[in-house]
Tab-separated table of C-alpha atoms and ligand atoms in Angstrom:
chain	number	residue	atom	x	y	z
A	1	UNK	CA	133.845	106.820	121.415
A	2	UNK	CA	132.639	103.046	122.335
A	3	UNK	CA	131.207	103.855	125.424
A	4	UNK	CA	128.837	106.881	123.793
A	5	UNK	CA	128.109	103.689	121.342
A	6	UNK	CA	127.186	101.500	123.826
A	7	UNK	CA	124.859	104.226	125.564
A	8	UNK	CA	123.247	105.179	122.249
A	9	UNK	CA	122.682	101.544	121.539
A	10	UNK	CA	121.128	100.813	125.032
A	11	UNK	CA	118.790	103.909	124.527
A	12	UNK	CA	117.922	102.911	120.854
A	13	UNK	CA	117.193	99.329	122.468
A	14	UNK	CA	114.832	100.566	124.969
A	15	UNK	CA	113.155	102.753	122.764
A	16	UNK	CA	112.525	100.581	119.928
A	17	UNK	CA	111.219	98.027	122.833
A	18	UNK	CA	108.681	100.402	123.915
A	19	UNK	CA	107.398	101.417	120.637
A	20	UNK	CA	106.923	97.561	119.901
A	21	UNK	CA	104.989	97.456	123.576
A	22	UNK	CA	102.923	100.203	122.553
A	23	UNK	CA	102.250	99.287	119.027
A	24	UNK	CA	100.914	95.815	119.983
A	25	UNK	CA	98.886	97.303	122.893
A	26	UNK	CA	97.219	99.609	119.964
A	27	UNK	CA	97.056	96.710	117.734
A	28	UNK	CA	99.361	97.888	115.374
A	29	UNK	CA	102.520	96.745	113.754
A	30	UNK	CA	105.713	98.251	115.149
A	31	UNK	CA	106.902	98.793	111.512
A	32	UNK	CA	103.946	101.288	111.014
A	33	UNK	CA	105.770	103.520	112.724
A	34	UNK	CA	108.881	105.568	112.238
A	35	UNK	CA	111.476	106.624	115.014
A	36	UNK	CA	112.794	110.252	114.341
A	37	UNK	CA	115.728	110.331	116.620
A	38	UNK	CA	116.176	114.094	117.654
A	39	UNK	CA	119.754	115.007	117.791
A	40	UNK	CA	119.460	118.641	118.394
A	41	UNK	CA	122.062	120.051	120.773
A	42	UNK	CA	124.225	116.623	120.147
A	43	UNK	CA	127.327	116.520	118.124
A	44	UNK	CA	127.514	115.503	114.417
A	45	UNK	CA	129.601	112.116	115.689
A	46	UNK	CA	126.391	111.168	117.572
A	47	UNK	CA	124.464	111.206	114.239
A	48	UNK	CA	127.246	109.352	112.832
A	49	UNK	CA	126.915	106.270	115.387
A	50	UNK	CA	123.044	106.317	115.376
A	51	UNK	CA	123.312	105.668	111.463
A	52	UNK	CA	125.614	103.100	112.072
A	53	UNK	CA	122.875	101.561	114.530
A	54	UNK	CA	120.469	101.409	111.877
A	55	UNK	CA	118.855	104.824	112.507
A	56	UNK	CA	117.403	106.145	109.058
A	57	UNK	CA	115.344	109.576	110.307
A	58	UNK	CA	116.939	112.042	112.142
A	59	UNK	CA	115.285	115.531	113.540
A	60	UNK	CA	116.764	119.161	114.061
A	61	UNK	CA	114.853	122.322	115.359
A	62	UNK	CA	117.332	125.133	114.430
A	63	UNK	CA	118.988	126.493	111.805
A	64	UNK	CA	121.810	127.121	111.325
A	65	UNK	CA	122.402	124.442	113.575
A	66	UNK	CA	120.509	121.551	111.621
A	67	UNK	CA	122.391	122.847	108.336
A	68	UNK	CA	125.863	122.426	109.677
A	69	UNK	CA	125.283	118.953	111.212
A	70	UNK	CA	123.532	117.781	107.851
A	71	UNK	CA	126.860	119.085	105.676
A	72	UNK	CA	128.814	117.217	107.998
A	73	UNK	CA	126.655	113.786	107.599
A	74	UNK	CA	125.485	113.892	104.395
A	75	UNK	CA	127.210	110.937	103.379
A	76	UNK	CA	125.071	108.754	105.831
A	77	UNK	CA	122.027	108.751	103.710
A	78	UNK	CA	119.773	109.707	106.470
A	79	UNK	CA	116.546	111.525	106.214
A	80	UNK	CA	116.437	115.111	108.027
A	81	UNK	CA	113.423	116.250	109.791
A	82	UNK	CA	113.400	119.865	110.170
A	83	UNK	CA	110.720	120.109	113.630
A	84	UNK	CA	111.353	123.674	115.163
A	85	UNK	CA	109.935	126.996	114.849
A	86	UNK	CA	110.461	128.243	111.569
A	87	UNK	CA	111.059	132.199	110.558
A	88	UNK	CA	110.018	133.370	107.392
A	89	UNK	CA	113.238	134.503	106.513
A	90	UNK	CA	115.332	131.303	106.939
A	91	UNK	CA	112.283	128.863	105.248
A	92	UNK	CA	113.913	129.155	101.901
A	93	UNK	CA	117.155	128.011	103.375
A	94	UNK	CA	115.684	125.069	105.546
A	95	UNK	CA	113.823	123.956	102.493
A	96	UNK	CA	117.051	123.988	100.616
A	97	UNK	CA	118.711	120.930	102.997
A	98	UNK	CA	115.762	119.444	104.554
A	99	UNK	CA	113.872	116.389	103.113
A	100	UNK	CA	110.688	116.798	105.490
A	101	UNK	CA	109.644	120.181	107.328
A	102	UNK	CA	107.256	118.894	110.006
A	103	UNK	CA	106.553	122.525	111.441
A	104	UNK	CA	104.477	124.549	108.716
A	105	UNK	CA	102.099	126.709	110.662
A	106	UNK	CA	101.298	129.708	108.443
A	107	UNK	CA	100.800	130.423	104.959
A	108	UNK	CA	103.917	132.724	105.158
A	109	UNK	CA	106.419	129.875	104.636
A	110	UNK	CA	105.064	127.845	101.915
A	111	UNK	CA	106.402	129.957	99.140
A	112	UNK	CA	109.552	130.385	100.829
A	113	UNK	CA	110.042	126.110	101.395
A	114	UNK	CA	108.839	125.797	97.764
A	115	UNK	CA	111.588	128.063	96.505
A	116	UNK	CA	114.199	126.576	98.882
A	117	UNK	CA	112.988	123.121	97.272
A	118	UNK	CA	113.370	124.174	93.858
A	119	UNK	CA	116.968	125.329	94.426
A	120	UNK	CA	117.937	121.853	95.335
A	121	UNK	CA	115.514	120.509	92.832
A	122	UNK	CA	114.409	118.102	95.517
A	123	UNK	CA	110.945	117.784	96.637
A	124	UNK	CA	110.280	118.511	100.231
A	125	UNK	CA	107.947	116.492	102.560
A	126	UNK	CA	105.639	118.742	104.766
A	127	UNK	CA	103.567	118.322	107.777
A	128	UNK	CA	101.473	121.049	108.893
A	129	UNK	CA	101.981	121.622	112.637
A	130	UNK	CA	98.799	122.267	114.463
A	131	UNK	CA	98.034	123.097	117.827
A	132	UNK	CA	96.636	121.333	120.588
A	133	UNK	CA	96.189	123.893	122.969
A	134	UNK	CA	92.379	123.831	124.491
A	135	UNK	CA	90.089	126.667	122.755
A	136	UNK	CA	90.382	129.511	124.909
A	137	UNK	CA	93.175	128.460	126.747
A	138	UNK	CA	96.086	130.356	125.712
A	139	UNK	CA	96.553	133.379	123.276
A	140	UNK	CA	99.021	133.388	120.185
A	141	UNK	CA	102.051	134.355	122.421
A	142	UNK	CA	104.108	131.244	122.733
A	143	UNK	CA	101.820	128.519	120.823
A	144	UNK	CA	103.090	126.718	118.385
A	145	UNK	CA	101.014	125.334	115.476
A	146	UNK	CA	98.401	126.339	113.370
A	147	UNK	CA	94.622	126.450	114.531
A	148	UNK	CA	92.606	123.563	113.205
A	149	UNK	CA	90.436	125.949	110.883
A	150	UNK	CA	93.561	126.843	109.304
A	151	UNK	CA	94.467	123.741	108.138
A	152	UNK	CA	92.424	123.790	104.928
A	153	UNK	CA	94.101	126.703	103.317
A	154	UNK	CA	97.064	125.570	104.462
A	155	UNK	CA	96.849	122.374	102.906
A	156	UNK	CA	95.847	123.919	99.712
A	157	UNK	CA	98.807	126.153	99.517
A	158	UNK	CA	101.233	123.033	99.905
A	159	UNK	CA	99.624	121.074	97.237
A	160	UNK	CA	99.860	123.972	94.901
A	161	UNK	CA	103.614	124.386	95.660
A	162	UNK	CA	105.246	122.665	92.929
A	163	UNK	CA	108.196	121.077	94.800
A	164	UNK	CA	106.184	120.592	98.315
A	165	UNK	CA	104.277	117.108	99.262
A	166	UNK	CA	101.849	117.450	101.815
A	167	UNK	CA	102.101	114.164	103.923
A	168	UNK	CA	100.000	114.726	106.934
A	169	UNK	CA	100.419	116.707	110.494
A	170	UNK	CA	102.430	117.155	113.481
A	171	UNK	CA	101.987	118.308	116.956
A	172	UNK	CA	103.097	118.533	120.302
A	173	UNK	CA	101.319	118.011	123.698
A	174	UNK	CA	100.497	121.025	125.482
A	175	UNK	CA	102.033	121.236	128.989
A	176	UNK	CA	99.323	121.153	131.946
A	177	UNK	CA	97.363	118.459	130.165
A	178	UNK	CA	97.118	114.556	129.947
A	179	UNK	CA	98.958	113.690	126.838
A	180	UNK	CA	96.363	110.764	126.022
A	181	UNK	CA	93.238	113.467	125.728
A	182	UNK	CA	95.546	115.861	123.759
A	183	UNK	CA	96.286	113.509	121.206
A	184	UNK	CA	92.604	111.925	121.066
A	185	UNK	CA	92.213	115.407	119.713
A	186	UNK	CA	94.741	115.184	117.340
A	187	UNK	CA	93.482	111.918	116.096
A	188	UNK	CA	90.011	113.623	115.142
A	189	UNK	CA	91.638	116.365	113.659
A	190	UNK	CA	93.851	114.042	111.592
A	191	UNK	CA	90.818	111.712	110.390
A	192	UNK	CA	88.622	114.908	109.162
A	193	UNK	CA	91.936	116.065	107.400
A	194	UNK	CA	91.986	112.617	105.843
A	195	UNK	CA	88.377	112.860	104.467
A	196	UNK	CA	89.690	115.581	102.075
A	197	UNK	CA	93.065	114.329	101.616
A	198	UNK	CA	93.609	110.702	101.947
A	199	UNK	CA	97.302	110.889	100.960
A	200	UNK	CA	98.318	112.873	104.123
A	201	UNK	CA	98.420	109.763	106.024
A	202	UNK	CA	101.441	110.904	108.522
A	203	UNK	CA	101.009	111.734	111.848
A	204	UNK	CA	103.782	112.927	113.694
A	205	UNK	CA	103.272	112.966	117.781
A	206	UNK	CA	105.242	112.023	120.808
A	207	UNK	CA	108.402	113.148	122.399
A	208	UNK	CA	110.210	110.968	124.890
A	209	UNK	CA	107.881	111.228	127.886
A	210	UNK	CA	104.681	110.413	125.775
A	211	UNK	CA	105.037	108.372	122.624
A	212	UNK	CA	103.396	105.440	123.562
A	213	UNK	CA	100.241	107.482	124.050
A	214	UNK	CA	100.834	109.245	120.601
A	215	UNK	CA	101.104	105.439	119.482
A	216	UNK	CA	97.546	104.782	120.942
A	217	UNK	CA	96.228	107.840	118.980
A	218	UNK	CA	97.654	106.610	115.635
A	219	UNK	CA	101.227	108.335	115.523
A	220	UNK	CA	103.252	107.050	112.379
A	221	UNK	CA	106.056	109.034	113.144
A	222	UNK	CA	107.593	109.627	116.833
A	223	UNK	CA	109.930	112.465	117.726
A	224	UNK	CA	112.562	111.090	120.466
A	225	UNK	CA	115.460	112.908	121.994
A	226	UNK	CA	116.421	112.673	125.273
A	227	UNK	CA	115.471	108.771	125.799
A	228	UNK	CA	118.218	107.820	123.516
A	229	UNK	CA	120.850	110.574	123.736
A	230	UNK	CA	120.488	111.597	127.115
A	231	UNK	CA	119.392	115.125	128.837
A	232	UNK	CA	120.135	117.973	126.909
A	233	UNK	CA	122.470	120.535	127.951
A	234	UNK	CA	120.198	123.305	129.566
A	235	UNK	CA	121.900	126.272	128.447
A	236	UNK	CA	120.933	127.886	124.962
B	301	PLP	C1	113.038	118.538	121.307
B	301	PLP	C2	111.863	118.158	120.473
B	301	PLP	C3	111.383	116.574	120.712
B	301	PLP	C4	112.222	115.591	121.503
B	301	PLP	O1	111.917	115.829	123.150
B	301	PLP	P1	112.510	114.831	123.869
B	301	PLP	O2	111.712	114.913	124.920
B	301	PLP	O3	114.244	114.840	124.341
B	301	PLP	O4	112.382	113.491	123.366
B	301	PLP	C5	110.542	116.350	120.035
B	301	PLP	N1	109.679	117.192	119.087
B	301	PLP	C6	110.237	118.626	118.995
B	301	PLP	C7	109.247	119.391	118.252
B	301	PLP	C8	111.298	118.917	119.856
B	301	PLP	O5	111.654	119.934	119.754
């Protein structure tokens, strides 16, 4: 266990250093950037060690694994981010336990999340996930994230829901494209989203291999897993 603690401490130290360097290069303060440590596929014991090392935010991408881990770790006072694809029949239960849902990409999810949040009488922070696929490059299959044109209607629906708070946007850089150019598009999308919704200031972008580029494009939240916890097991 203490060997694992040392491993996680070293990974965290390295990632925090990379965040500082990237923030400074972008003329930003490192404190503006929230590190969400993605603990999917790793056990609750790792979450506990991370909390003891000062981690405040964790990310999970699958139900029910996320809810089970949260239940084991509810005493730690962490903020739980749900970052995975959401099926509409599971959205209510995810809304009943997550603190932040980063992957809202269609209208159908909004009512269900709101119902789940009501059950717990706890407001849920919401990010709209936007697709960064270049126009015309990929069909609907396999793509996650709303089209940019769908964001205003989605934003309206989240703002109208009593227990949801619209916080901003989330995206994943598409495979096969330089992350810097994808995140530049995201930065523009966020700027235009902000003109109508000035409170939606969060921008969640960047993973282990590309978070420096995301910080350069204005990310306020980076989602980092393998650079801290090690390679995930490849089986599903
Ligand atoms: C798994 C995952 C991450 C973290 O990926 P790493 O490459 O391990 O840092 C970030 N965002 C989302 C949406 C993920 O599913």
